[in-house]
Each structure stands twice: as structure tokens, then as C-alpha cells.
CSV table of C-alpha atoms in Angstrom, one decimal:
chain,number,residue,atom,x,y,z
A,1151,UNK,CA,-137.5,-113.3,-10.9
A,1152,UNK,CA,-139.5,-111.1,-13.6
A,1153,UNK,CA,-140.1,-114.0,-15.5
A,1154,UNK,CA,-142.0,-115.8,-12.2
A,1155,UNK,CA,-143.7,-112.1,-11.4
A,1156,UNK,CA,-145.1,-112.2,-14.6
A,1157,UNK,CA,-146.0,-115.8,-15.4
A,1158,UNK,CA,-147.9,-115.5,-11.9
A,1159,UNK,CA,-149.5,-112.1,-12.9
A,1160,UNK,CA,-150.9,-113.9,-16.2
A,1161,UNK,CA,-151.9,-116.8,-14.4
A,1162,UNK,CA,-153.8,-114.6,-12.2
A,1163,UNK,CA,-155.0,-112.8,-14.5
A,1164,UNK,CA,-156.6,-116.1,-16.8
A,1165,UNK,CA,-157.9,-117.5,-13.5
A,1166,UNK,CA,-159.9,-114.5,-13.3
A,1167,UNK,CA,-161.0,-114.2,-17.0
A,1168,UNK,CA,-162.1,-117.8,-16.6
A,1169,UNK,CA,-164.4,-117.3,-13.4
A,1170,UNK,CA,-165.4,-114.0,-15.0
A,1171,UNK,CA,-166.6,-116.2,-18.1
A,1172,UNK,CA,-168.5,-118.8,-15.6
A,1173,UNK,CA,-170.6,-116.0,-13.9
A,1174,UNK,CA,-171.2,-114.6,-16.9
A,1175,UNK,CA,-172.8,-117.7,-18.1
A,1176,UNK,CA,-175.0,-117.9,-15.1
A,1177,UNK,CA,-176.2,-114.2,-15.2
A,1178,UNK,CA,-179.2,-113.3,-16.5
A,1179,UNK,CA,-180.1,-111.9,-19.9
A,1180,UNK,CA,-181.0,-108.5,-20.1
A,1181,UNK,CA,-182.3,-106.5,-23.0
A,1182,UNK,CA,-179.7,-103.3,-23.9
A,1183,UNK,CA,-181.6,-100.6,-23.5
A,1184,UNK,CA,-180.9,-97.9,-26.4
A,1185,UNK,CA,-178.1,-95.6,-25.7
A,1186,UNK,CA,-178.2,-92.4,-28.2
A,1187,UNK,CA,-175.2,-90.0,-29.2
A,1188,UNK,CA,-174.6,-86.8,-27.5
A,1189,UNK,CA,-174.8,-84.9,-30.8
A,1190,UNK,CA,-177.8,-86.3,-32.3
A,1191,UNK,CA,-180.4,-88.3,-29.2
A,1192,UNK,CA,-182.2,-89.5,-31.9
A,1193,UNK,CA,-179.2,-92.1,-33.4
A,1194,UNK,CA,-179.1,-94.8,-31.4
A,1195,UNK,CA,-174.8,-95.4,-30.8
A,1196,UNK,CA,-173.2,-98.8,-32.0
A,1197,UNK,CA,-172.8,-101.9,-29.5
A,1198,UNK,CA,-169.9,-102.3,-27.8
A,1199,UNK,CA,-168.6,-105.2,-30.2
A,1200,UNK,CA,-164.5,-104.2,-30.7
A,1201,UNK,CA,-161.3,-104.5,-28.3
A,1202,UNK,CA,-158.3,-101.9,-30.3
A,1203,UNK,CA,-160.0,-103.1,-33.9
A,1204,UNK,CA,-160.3,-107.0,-33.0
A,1205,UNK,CA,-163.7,-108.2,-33.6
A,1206,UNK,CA,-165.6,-111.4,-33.2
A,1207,UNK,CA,-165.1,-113.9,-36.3
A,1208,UNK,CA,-161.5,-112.5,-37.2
A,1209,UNK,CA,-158.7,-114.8,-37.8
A,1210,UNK,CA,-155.7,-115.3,-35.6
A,1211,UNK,CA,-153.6,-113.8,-38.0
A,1212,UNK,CA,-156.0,-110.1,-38.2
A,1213,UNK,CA,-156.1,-110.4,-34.7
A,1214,UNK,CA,-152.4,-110.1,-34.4
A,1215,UNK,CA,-152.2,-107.8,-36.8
A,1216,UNK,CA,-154.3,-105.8,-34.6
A,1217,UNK,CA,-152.5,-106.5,-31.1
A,1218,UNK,CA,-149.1,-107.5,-31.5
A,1219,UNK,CA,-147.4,-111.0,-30.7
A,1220,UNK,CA,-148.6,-112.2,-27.9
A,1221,UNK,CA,-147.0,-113.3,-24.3
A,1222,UNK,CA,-148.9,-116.8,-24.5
A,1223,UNK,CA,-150.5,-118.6,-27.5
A,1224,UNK,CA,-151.8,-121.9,-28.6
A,1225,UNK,CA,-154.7,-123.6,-30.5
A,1226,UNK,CA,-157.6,-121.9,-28.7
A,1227,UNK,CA,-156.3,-118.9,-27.2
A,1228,UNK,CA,-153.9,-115.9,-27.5
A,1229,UNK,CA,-153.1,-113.7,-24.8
A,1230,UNK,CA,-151.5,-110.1,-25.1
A,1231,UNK,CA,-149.7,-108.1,-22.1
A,1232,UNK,CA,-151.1,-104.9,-23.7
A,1233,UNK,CA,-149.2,-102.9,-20.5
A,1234,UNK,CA,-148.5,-103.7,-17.1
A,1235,UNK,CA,-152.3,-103.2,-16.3
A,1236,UNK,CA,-154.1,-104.2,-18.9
A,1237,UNK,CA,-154.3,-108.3,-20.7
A,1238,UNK,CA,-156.5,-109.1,-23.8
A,1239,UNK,CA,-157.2,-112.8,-24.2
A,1240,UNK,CA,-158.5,-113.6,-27.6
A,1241,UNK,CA,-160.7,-117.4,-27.9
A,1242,UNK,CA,-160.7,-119.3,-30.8
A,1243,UNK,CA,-163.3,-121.5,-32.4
A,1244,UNK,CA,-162.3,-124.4,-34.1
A,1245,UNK,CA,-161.8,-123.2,-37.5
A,1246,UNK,CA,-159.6,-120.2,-35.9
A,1247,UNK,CA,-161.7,-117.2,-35.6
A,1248,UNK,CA,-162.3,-115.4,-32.8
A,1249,UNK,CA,-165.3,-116.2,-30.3
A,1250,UNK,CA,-164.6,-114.4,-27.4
A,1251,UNK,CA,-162.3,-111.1,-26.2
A,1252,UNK,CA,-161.8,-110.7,-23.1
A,1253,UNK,CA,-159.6,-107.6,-21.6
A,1254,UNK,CA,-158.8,-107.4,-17.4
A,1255,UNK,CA,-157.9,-103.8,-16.2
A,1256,UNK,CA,-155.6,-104.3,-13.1
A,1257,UNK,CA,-157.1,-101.5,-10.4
A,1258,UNK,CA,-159.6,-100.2,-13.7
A,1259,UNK,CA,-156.3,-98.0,-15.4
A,1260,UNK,CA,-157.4,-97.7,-18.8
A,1261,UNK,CA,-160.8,-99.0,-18.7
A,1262,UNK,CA,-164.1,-97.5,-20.5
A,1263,UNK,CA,-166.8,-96.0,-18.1
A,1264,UNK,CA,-169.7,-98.8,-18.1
A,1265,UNK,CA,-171.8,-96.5,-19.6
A,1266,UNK,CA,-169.4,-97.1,-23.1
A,1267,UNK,CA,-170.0,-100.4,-22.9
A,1268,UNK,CA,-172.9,-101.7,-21.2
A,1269,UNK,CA,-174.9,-98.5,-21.5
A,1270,UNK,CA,-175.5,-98.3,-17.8
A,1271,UNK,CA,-174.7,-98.4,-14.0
A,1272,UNK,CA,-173.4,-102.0,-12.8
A,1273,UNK,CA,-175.8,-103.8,-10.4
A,1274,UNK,CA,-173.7,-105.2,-7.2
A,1275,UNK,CA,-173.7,-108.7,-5.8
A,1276,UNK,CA,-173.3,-109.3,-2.0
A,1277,UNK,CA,-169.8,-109.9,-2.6
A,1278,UNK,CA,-169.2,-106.7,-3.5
A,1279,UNK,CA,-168.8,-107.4,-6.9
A,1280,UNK,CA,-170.1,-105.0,-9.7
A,1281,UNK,CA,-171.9,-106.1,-13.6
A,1282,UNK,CA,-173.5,-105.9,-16.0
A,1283,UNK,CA,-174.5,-108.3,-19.2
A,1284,UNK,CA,-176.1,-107.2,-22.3
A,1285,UNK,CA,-177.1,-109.4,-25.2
A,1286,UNK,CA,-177.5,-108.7,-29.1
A,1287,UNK,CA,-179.7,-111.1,-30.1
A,1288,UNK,CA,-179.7,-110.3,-33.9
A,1289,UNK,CA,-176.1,-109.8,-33.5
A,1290,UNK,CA,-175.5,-112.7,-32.1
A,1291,UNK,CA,-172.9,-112.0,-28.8
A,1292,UNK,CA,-173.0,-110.9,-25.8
A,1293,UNK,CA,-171.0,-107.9,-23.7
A,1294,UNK,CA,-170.2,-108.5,-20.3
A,1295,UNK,CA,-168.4,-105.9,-18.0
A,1296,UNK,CA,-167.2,-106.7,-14.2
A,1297,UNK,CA,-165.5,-104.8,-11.3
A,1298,UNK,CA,-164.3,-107.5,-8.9
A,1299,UNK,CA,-163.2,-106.3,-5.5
A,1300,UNK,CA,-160.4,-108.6,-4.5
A,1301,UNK,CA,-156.7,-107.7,-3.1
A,1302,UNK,CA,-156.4,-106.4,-6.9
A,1303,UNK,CA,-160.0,-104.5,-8.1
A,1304,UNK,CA,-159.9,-106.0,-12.0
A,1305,UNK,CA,-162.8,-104.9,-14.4
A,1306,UNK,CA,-163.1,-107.0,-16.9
A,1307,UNK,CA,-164.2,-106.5,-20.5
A,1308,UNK,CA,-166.3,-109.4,-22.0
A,1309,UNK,CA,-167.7,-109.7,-25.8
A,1310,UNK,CA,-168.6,-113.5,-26.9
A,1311,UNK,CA,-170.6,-115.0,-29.7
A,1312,UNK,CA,-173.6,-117.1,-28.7
């Protein structure tokens, strides 16, 4: 019976990644406005670009280094039950190295503020929805962060190559 719970949990949870991953396709581009340290406002803080020490363009074999063995895995994809509240699904290009991280907080337990990572409030759709998207151009990705509002609230933490 804890083997269906949590097949249906991750299931739930990559249904939402994946429509997470549509809208953020279909969002708009927005420019990241500087965001500065507290110690020094002149030093403009890094970009959002790391989930636990997993970056864009590592292997599958650095990434599990970094996150364990994961609860599902094949050619394109691992995903890691990090804790009861909180997945990490890794994509893979096709020469194995990672092109998109993508972490769901069930209910937000254990997820940054929005200002961490998108270096701002979240604008709201009609469907009460919360996001924001941010693109490094001469970085080359893009940082998405969502707050759904469904039966479970789920933020989810996107960083993709483009």
C-alpha cells in the first residue's frame, strides 16, 4: 500500500513538473533585474543556477554523486525523493548531461523565498497561480519558480538550458 502511495505521489508529482515545464515555455521572457548582496549593494549576487551542487551540463554520474540513488531513472531522466516533501527531477540531453532541474516543494516546506531565486515577487494568473521566469541570456538558461494552488500548493523550482 506504501508502494501505490508513493508511485502515485511521484506520478503526481512529474505530471506537475511537466505542465510546470509547458507554461514555462509559453511565459514571457523577462530581463533579471540585478539583485545585490546585503553586505556589499554594490556586488551584484550570482544567478540562481544550482539545486544541492547539481548544475546544468553535469553528468549523470556527478549528479548522483550529488543526490543520492534515485527512486526512478532511465535514459532522459532521474528522479530523487529528496524527503517526503520535496522531489528533484534531473533531464538529460543526449550525450547525458544535464539540461534541466527541476525541484516541487509539496505545501512550499523547504523552499527558497522567490526573492533567492527569481530576485522578486511572483506575478499571479487568474487561476491563482503564482511566477516568475528569468532568463540569462549569456548564460544560456533560464530560472523558472511557481506556486500552484491546487488541493496540494507545490512551488516548483525550474533551471533549464536554452
Amino acid at each position: 500500500m506504501l508502494h501505490q502511495k508513493s508511485f502515485a505521489l511521484l506520478a503526481t508529482v512529474l505530471f506537475i513538473t511537466s505542465a510546470m515545464l509547458l507554461m514555462a515555455g509559453q511565459s514571457s521572457a523577462q530581463t533579471p533585474k540585478p539583485r545585490t548582496t546585503n553586505n556589499n549593494p554594490t556586488v551584484v549576487a550570482q544567478p540562481y543556477a544550482d539545486y544541492k551542487g547539481v548544475l546544468l551540463g553535469m553528468t549523470t554520474a556527478e549528479v548522483k554523486s550529488k543526490l543520492g540513488t534515485p527512486a526512478f531513472s532511465d535514459s532522459e531522466t532521474d528522479v530523487f525523493a529528496v524527503s517526503a516533501t520535496e522531489t528533484a527531477q534531473i533531464g538529460y540531453d543526449s550525450s547525458g548531461k544535464a539540461k534541466v532541474i527541476s525541484v516541487d516543494y509539496q505545501n512550499g516546506v523547504g523552499a527558497p523565498d522567490p526573492e533567492a531565486v527569481v530576485g522578486g515577487m511572483l506575478e499571479q494568473r487568474s487561476n491563482g497561480t503564482q511566477y516568475r521566469k528569468i532568463r540569462y541570456e549569456r548564460l544560456g538558461f533560464w530560472v523558472f519558480y511557481s506556486r500552484t494552488s491546487t488541493p496540494v500548493d507545490i512551488v516548483s523550482i525550474t533551471i533549464q538550458k536554452f
